[in-house]
Short mmCIF file of N, CA and C in Angstrom, two decimals:
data_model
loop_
_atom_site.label_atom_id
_atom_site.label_comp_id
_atom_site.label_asym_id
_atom_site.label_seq_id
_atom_site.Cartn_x
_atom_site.Cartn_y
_atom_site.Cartn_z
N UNK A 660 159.22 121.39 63.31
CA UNK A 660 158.09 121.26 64.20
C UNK A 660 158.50 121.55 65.63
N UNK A 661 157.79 121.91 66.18
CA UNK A 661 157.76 122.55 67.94
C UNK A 661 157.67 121.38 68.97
N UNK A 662 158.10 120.75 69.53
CA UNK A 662 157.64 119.73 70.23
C UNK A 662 156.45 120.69 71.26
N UNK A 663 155.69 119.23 71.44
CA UNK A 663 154.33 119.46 72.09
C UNK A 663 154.89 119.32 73.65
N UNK A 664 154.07 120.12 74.26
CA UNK A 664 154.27 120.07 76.04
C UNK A 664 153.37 120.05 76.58
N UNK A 665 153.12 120.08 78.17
CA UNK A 665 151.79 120.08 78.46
C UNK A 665 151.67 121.67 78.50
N UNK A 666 150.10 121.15 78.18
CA UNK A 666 149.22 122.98 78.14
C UNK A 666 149.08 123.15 79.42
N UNK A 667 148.32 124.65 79.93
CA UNK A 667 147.69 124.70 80.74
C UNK A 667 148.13 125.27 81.94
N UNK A 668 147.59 124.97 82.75
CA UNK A 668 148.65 124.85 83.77
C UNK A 668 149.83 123.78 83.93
N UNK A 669 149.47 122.62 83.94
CA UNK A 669 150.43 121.96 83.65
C UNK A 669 152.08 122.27 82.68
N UNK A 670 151.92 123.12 82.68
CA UNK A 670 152.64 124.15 81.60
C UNK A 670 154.08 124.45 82.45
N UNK A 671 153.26 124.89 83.93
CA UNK A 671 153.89 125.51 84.90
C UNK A 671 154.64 124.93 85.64
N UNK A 672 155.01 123.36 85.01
CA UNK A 672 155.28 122.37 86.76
C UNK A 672 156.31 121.64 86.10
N UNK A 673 156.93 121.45 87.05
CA UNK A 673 158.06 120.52 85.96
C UNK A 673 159.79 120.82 86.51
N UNK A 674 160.81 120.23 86.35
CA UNK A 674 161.93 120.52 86.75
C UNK A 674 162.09 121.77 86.61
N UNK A 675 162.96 121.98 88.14
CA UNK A 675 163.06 123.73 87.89
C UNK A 675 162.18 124.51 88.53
N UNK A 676 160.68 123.65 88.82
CA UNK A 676 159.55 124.77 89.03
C UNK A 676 159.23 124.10 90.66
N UNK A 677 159.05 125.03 91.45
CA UNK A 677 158.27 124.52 93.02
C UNK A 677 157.61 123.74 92.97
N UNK A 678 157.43 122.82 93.59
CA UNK A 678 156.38 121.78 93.46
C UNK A 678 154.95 122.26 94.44
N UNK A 679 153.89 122.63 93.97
CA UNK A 679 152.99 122.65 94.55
C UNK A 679 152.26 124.25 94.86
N UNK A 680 153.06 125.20 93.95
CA UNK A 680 152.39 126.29 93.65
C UNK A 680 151.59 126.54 93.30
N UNK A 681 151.44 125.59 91.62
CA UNK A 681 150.60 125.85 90.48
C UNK A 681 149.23 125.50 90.52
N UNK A 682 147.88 126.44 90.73
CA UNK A 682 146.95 126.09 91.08
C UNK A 682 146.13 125.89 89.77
N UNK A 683 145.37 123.95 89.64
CA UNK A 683 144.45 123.69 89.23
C UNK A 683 144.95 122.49 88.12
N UNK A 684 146.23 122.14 88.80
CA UNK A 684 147.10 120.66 88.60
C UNK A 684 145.66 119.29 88.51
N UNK A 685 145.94 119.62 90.17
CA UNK A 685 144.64 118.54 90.50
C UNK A 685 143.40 118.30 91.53
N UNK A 686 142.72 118.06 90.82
CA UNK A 686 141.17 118.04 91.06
C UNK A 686 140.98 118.04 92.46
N UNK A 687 140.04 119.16 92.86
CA UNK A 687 139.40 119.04 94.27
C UNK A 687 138.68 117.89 94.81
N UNK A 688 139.33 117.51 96.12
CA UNK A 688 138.17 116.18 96.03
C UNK A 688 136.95 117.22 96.81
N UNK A 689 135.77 116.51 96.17
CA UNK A 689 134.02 116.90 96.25
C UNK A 689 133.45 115.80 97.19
N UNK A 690 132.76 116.62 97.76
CA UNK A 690 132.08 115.38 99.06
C UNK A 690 130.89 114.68 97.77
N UNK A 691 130.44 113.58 98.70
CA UNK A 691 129.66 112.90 98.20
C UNK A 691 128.08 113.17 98.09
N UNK A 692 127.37 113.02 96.93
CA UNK A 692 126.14 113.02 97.32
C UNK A 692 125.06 112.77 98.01
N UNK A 693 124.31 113.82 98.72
CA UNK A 693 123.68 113.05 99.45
C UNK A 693 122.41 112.02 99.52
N UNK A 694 121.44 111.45 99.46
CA UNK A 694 120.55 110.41 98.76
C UNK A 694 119.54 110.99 98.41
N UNK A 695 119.32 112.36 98.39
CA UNK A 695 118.26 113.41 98.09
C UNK A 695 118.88 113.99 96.77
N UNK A 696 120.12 114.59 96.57
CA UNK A 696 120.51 114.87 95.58
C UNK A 696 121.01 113.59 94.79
N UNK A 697 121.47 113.06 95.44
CA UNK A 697 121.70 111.48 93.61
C UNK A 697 120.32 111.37 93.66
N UNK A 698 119.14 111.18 94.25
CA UNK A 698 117.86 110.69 93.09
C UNK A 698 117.29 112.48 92.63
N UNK A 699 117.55 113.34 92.68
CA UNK A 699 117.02 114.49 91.93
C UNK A 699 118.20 114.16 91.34
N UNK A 700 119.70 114.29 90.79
CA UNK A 700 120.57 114.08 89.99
C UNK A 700 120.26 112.97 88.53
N UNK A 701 119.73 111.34 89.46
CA UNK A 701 118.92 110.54 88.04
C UNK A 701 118.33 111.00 87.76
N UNK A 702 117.12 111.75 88.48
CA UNK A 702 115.89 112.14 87.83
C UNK A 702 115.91 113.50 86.74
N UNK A 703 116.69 113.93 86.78
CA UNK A 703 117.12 115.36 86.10
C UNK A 703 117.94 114.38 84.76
N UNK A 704 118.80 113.56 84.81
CA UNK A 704 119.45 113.29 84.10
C UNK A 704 118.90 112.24 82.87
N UNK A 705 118.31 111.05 83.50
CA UNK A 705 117.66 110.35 83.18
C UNK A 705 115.99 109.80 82.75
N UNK A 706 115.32 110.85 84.24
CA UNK A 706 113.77 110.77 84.44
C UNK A 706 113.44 109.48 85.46
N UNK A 707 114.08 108.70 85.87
CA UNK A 707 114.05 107.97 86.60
C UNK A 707 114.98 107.09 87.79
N UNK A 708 114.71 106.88 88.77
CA UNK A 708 115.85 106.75 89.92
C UNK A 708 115.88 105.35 90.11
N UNK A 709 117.14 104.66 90.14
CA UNK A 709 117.28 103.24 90.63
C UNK A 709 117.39 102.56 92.11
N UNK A 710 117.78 104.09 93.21
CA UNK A 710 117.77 104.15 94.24
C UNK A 710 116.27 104.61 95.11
N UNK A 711 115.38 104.16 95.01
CA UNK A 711 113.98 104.13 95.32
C UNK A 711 113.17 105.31 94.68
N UNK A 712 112.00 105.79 95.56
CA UNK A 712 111.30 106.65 94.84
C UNK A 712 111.29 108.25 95.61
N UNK A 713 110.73 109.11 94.92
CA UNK A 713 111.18 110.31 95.32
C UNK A 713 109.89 110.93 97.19
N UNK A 714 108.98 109.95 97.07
CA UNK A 714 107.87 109.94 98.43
C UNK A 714 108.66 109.34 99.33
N UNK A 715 109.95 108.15 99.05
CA UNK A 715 110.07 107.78 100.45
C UNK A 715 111.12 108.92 101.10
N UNK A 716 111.29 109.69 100.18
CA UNK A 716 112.32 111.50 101.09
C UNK A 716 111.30 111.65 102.29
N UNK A 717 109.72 111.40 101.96
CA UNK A 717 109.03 112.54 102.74
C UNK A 717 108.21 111.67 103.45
N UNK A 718 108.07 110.12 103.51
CA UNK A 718 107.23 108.85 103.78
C UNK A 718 107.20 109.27 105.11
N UNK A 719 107.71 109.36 106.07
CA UNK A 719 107.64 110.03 107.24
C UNK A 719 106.97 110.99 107.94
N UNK A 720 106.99 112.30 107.28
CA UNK A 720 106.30 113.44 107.33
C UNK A 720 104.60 112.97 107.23
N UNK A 721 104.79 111.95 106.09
CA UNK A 721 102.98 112.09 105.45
C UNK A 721 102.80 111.02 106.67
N UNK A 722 103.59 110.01 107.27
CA UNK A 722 102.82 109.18 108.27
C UNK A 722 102.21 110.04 109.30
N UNK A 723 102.83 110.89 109.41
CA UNK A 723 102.61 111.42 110.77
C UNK A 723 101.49 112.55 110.57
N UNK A 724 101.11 113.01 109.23
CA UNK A 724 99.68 113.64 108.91
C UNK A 724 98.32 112.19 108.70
N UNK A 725 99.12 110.98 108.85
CA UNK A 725 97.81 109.96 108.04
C UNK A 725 98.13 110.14 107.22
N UNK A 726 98.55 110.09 106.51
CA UNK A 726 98.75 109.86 104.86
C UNK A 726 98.72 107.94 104.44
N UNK A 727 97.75 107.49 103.52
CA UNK A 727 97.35 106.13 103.67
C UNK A 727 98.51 106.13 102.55
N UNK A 728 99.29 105.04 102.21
CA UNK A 728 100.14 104.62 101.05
C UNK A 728 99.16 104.07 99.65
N UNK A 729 99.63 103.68 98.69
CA UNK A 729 98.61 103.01 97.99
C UNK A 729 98.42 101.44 98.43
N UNK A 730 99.69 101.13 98.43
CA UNK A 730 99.49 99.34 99.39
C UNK A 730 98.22 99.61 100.37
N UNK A 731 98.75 100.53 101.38
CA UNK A 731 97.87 100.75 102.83
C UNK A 731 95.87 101.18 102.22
N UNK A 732 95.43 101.16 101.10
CA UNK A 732 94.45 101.57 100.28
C UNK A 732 93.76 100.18 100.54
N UNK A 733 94.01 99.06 100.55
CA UNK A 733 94.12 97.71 100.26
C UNK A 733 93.20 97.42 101.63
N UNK A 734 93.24 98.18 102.43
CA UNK A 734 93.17 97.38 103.89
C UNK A 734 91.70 99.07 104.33
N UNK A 735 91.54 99.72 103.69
CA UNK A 735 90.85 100.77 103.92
C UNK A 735 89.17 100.32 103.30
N UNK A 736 88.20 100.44 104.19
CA UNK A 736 86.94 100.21 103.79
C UNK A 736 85.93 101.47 103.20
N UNK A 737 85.32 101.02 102.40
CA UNK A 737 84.37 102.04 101.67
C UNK A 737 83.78 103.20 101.90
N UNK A 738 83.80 104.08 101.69
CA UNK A 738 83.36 104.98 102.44
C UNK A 738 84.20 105.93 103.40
N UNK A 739 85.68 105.61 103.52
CA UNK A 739 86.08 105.61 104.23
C UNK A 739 87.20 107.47 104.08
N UNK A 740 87.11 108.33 105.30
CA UNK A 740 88.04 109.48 104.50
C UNK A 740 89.03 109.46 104.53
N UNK A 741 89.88 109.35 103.63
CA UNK A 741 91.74 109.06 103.90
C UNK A 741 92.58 110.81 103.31
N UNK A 742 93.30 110.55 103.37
CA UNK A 742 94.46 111.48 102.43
C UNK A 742 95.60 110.65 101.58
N UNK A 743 95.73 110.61 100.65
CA UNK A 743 96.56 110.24 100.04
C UNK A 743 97.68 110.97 98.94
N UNK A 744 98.52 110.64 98.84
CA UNK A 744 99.95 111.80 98.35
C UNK A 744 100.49 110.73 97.09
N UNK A 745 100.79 111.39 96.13
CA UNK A 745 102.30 110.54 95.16
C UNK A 745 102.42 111.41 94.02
N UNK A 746 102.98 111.22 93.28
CA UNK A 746 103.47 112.08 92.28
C UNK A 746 102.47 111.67 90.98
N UNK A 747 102.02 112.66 90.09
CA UNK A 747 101.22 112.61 89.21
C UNK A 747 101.63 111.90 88.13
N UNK A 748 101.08 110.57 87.58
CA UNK A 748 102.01 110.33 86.19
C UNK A 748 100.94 110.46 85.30
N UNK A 749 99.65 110.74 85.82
CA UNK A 749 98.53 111.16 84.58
C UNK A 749 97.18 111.85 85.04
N UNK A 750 96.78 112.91 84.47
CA UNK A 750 95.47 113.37 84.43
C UNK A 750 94.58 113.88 82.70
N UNK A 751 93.49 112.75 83.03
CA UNK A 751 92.94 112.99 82.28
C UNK A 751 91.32 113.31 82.26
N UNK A 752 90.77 114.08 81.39
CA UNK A 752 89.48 114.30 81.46
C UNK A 752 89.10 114.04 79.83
N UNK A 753 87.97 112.81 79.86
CA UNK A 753 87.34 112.38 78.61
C UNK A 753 86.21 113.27 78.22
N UNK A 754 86.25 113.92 76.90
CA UNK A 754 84.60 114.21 77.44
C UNK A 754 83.48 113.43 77.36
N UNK A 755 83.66 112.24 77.69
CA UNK A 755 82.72 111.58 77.93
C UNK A 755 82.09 111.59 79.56
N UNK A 756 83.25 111.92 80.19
CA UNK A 756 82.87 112.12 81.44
C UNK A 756 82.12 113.13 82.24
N UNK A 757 81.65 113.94 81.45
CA UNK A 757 80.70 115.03 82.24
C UNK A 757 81.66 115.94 82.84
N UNK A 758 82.80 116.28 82.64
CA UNK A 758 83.67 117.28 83.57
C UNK A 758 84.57 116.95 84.80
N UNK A 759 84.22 115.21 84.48
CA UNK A 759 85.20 114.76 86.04
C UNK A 759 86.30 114.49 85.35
N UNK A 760 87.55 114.86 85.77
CA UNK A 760 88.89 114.56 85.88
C UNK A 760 89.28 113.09 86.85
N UNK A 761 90.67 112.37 85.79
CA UNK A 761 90.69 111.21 86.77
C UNK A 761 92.46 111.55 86.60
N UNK A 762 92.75 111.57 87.92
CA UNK A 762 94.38 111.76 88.02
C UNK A 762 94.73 110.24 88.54
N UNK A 763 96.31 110.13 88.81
CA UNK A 763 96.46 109.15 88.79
C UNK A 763 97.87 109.35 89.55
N UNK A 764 98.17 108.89 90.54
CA UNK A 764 99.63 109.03 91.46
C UNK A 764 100.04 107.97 91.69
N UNK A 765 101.45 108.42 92.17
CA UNK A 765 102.13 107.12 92.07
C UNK A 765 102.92 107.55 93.51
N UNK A 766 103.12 106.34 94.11
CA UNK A 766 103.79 105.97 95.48
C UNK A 766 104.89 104.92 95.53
N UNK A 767 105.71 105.01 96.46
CA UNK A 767 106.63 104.17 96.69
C UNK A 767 106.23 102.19 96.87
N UNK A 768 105.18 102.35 96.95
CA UNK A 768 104.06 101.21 97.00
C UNK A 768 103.35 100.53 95.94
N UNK A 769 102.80 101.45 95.23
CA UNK A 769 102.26 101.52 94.06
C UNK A 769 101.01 102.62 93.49
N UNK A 770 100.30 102.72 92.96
CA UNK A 770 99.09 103.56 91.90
C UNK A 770 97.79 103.87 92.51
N UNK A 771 97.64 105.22 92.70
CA UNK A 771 96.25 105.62 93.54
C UNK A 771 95.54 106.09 92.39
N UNK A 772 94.28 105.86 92.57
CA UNK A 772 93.66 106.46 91.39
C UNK A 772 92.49 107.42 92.22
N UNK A 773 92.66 108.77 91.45
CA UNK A 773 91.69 109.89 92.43
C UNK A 773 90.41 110.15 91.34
N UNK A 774 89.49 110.51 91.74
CA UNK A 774 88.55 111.05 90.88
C UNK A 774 88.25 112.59 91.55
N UNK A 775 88.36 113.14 90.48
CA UNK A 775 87.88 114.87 90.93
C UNK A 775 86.66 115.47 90.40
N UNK A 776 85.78 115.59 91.09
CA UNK A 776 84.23 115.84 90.11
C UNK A 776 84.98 117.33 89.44
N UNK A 777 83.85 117.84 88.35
CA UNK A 777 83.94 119.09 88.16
C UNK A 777 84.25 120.12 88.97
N UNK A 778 83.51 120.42 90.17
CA UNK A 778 83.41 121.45 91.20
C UNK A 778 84.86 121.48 91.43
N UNK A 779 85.20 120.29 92.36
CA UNK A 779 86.39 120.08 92.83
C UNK A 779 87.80 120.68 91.85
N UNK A 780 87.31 119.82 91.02
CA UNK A 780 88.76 120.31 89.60
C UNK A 780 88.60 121.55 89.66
N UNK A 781 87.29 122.60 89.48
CA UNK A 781 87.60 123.93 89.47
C UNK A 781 88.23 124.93 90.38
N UNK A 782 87.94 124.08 91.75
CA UNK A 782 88.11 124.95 92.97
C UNK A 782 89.35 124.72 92.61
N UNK A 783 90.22 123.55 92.68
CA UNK A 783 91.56 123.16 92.97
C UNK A 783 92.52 123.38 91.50
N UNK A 784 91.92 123.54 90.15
CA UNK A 784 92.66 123.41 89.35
C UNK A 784 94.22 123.70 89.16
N UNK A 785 94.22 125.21 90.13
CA UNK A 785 95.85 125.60 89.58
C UNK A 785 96.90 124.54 90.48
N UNK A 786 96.29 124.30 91.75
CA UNK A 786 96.92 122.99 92.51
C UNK A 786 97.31 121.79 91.22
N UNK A 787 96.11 121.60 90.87
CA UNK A 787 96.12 120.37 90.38
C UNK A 787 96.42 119.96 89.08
N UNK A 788 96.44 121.30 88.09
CA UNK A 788 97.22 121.02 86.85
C UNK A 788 98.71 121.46 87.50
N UNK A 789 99.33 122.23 88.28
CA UNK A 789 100.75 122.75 88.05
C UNK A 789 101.29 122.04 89.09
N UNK A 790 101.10 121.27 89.84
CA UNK A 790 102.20 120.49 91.36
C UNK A 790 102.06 119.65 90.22
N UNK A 791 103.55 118.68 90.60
CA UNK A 791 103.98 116.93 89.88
C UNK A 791 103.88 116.17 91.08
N UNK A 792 103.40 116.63 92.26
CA UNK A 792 103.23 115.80 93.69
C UNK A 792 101.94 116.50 93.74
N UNK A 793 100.82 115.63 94.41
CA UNK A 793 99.71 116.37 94.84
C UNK A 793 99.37 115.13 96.51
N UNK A 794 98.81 115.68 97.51
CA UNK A 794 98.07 115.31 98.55
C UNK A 794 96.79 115.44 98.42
N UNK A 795 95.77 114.53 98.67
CA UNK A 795 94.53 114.39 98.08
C UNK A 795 93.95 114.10 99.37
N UNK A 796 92.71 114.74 99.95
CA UNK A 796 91.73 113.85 100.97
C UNK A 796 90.65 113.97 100.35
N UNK A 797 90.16 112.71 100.37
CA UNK A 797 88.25 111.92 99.85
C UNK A 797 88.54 110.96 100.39
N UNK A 798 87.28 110.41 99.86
CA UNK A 798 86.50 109.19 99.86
C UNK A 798 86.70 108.15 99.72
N UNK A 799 87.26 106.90 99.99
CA UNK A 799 87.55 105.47 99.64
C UNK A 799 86.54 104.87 98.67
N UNK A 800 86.40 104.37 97.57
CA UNK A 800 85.02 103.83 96.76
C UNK A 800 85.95 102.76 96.12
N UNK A 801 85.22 101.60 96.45
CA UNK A 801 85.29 100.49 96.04
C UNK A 801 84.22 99.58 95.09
N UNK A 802 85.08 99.31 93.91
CA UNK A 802 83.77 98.60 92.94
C UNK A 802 84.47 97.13 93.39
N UNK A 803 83.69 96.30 93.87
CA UNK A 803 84.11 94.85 93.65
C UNK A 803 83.36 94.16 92.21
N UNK A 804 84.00 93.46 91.50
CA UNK A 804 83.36 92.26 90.29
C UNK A 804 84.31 91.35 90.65
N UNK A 805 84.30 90.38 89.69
CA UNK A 805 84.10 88.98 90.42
C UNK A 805 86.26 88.50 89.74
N UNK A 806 86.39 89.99 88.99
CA UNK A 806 87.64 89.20 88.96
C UNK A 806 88.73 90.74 89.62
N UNK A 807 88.41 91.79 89.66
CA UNK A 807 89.01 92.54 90.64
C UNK A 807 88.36 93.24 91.65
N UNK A 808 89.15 94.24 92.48
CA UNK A 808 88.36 95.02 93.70
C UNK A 808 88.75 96.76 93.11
N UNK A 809 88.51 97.21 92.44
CA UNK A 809 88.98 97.96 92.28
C UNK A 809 88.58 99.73 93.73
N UNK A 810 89.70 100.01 93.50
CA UNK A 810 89.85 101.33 94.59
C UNK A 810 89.97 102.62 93.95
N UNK A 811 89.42 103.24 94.33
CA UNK A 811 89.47 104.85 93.92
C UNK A 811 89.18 105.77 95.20
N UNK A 812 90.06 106.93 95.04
CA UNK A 812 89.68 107.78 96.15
C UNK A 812 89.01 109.13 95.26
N UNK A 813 87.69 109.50 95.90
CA UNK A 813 87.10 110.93 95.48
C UNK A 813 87.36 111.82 96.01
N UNK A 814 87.71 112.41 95.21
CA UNK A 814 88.56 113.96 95.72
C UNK A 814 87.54 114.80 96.41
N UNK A 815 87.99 115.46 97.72
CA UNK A 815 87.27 116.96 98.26
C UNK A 815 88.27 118.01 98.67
N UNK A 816 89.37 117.65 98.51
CA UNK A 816 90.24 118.22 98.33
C UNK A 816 91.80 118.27 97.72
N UNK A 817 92.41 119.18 97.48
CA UNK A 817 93.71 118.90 96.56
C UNK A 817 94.57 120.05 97.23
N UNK A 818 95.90 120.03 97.58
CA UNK A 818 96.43 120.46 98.26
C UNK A 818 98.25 119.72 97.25
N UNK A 819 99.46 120.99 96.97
CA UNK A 819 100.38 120.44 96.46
C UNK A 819 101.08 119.49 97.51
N UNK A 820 102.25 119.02 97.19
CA UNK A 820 102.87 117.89 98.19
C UNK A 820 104.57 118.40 97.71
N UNK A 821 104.98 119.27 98.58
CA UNK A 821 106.62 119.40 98.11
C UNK A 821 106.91 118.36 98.18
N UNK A 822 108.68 118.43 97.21
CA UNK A 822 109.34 116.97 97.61
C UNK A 822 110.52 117.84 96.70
N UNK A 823 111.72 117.22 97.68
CA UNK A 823 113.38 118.03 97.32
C UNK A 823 113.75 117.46 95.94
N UNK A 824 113.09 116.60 95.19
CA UNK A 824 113.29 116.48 93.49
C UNK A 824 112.20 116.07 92.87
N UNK A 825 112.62 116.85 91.62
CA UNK A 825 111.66 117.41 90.48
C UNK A 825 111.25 115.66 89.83
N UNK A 826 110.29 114.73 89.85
CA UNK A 826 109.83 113.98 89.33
C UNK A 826 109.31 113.96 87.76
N UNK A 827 109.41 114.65 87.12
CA UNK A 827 109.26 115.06 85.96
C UNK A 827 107.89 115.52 85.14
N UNK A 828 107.40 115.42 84.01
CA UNK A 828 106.26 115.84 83.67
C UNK A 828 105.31 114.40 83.93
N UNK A 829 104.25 114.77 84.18
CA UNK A 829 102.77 114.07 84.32
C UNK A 829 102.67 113.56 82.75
N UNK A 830 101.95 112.42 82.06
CA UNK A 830 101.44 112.00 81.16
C UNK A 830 99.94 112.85 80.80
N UNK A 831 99.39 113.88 80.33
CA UNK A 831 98.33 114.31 80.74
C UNK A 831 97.44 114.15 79.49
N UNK A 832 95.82 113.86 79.28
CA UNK A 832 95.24 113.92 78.17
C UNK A 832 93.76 114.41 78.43
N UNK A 833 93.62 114.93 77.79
CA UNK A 833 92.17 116.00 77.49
C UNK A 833 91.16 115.12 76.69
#
């Protein structure tokens, strides 16, 4: 039998041999990630980030257009025109509904719920089936009953919402 040695490069190093010729001994050190790439890195890897959410990259930008949060929804009165942004985790259209689409985003805060009449869904569709981020301005509509308040914003417009990682696919149902 042959005695075993190291492979490789490692092959190359050893009594006898220069120390520090042989390239690919040992590992380059790699800078660190930066907090934009580790949460597109979980999110690619996993589908979900433990280091916050992928809106607070851009929470800034949208303050400074008005952009209401979903918390900040809470404190907004009826009727009222906002814009609101988050990443899609569902759109669906029943046909029970006459042609309205109800999407559904998500924020660093928590869950906006949009309604898109027909018209709207048509004008905006390729926006609004193909972005996984969408920016929305309507309507504030509030149903109060006696054991929630519920909030919805009506869509008049749909507009995509970049963001430096891919949040993954939408939940979507027809």
């Amino acid at each position: 039998r042959r005695p075993r040695g190291p492979a490789g490069a490692l092959a190359h190093t050893g009594p006898g041999r220069l120390a520090g010729v042989v390239v690919g001994v040992e590992a380059p050190a790699l800078p660190g990630l930066t907090p934009t790439e580790e949460m597109a890195a979980d999110l690619w890897a996993t589908g979900v980030t433990p280091n916050g959410h992928p809106l607070q990259l851009v929470r800034r930008r949208l303050d400074a257009l008005g952009v209401v949060s979903a918390a900040g929804l809470r404190g907004v009165e009826h009727a009222t025109r906002v814009r609101v942004a988050g990443v899609v985790t569902h759109r669906q259209r029943p046909a029970t509904a006459g042609g309205t689409t109800f999407v559904n985003l998500e924020d660093e805060t928590g869950l906006i719920n949009v309604i898109c009449s027909k018209g709207v869904w048509e004008r905006y569709r390729r926006v609004a089936r193909g972005s996984p981020a969408l920016l929305i301005r309507g309507m504030v509509e509030r149903t109060a009953s006696p054991s929630s308040d519920v909030i919805n914003v009506v869509a008049d417009r749909i507009d995509p919402l970049p963001l430096h990682v891919s949040p993954g696919p939408s939940r979507d149902f027809h």
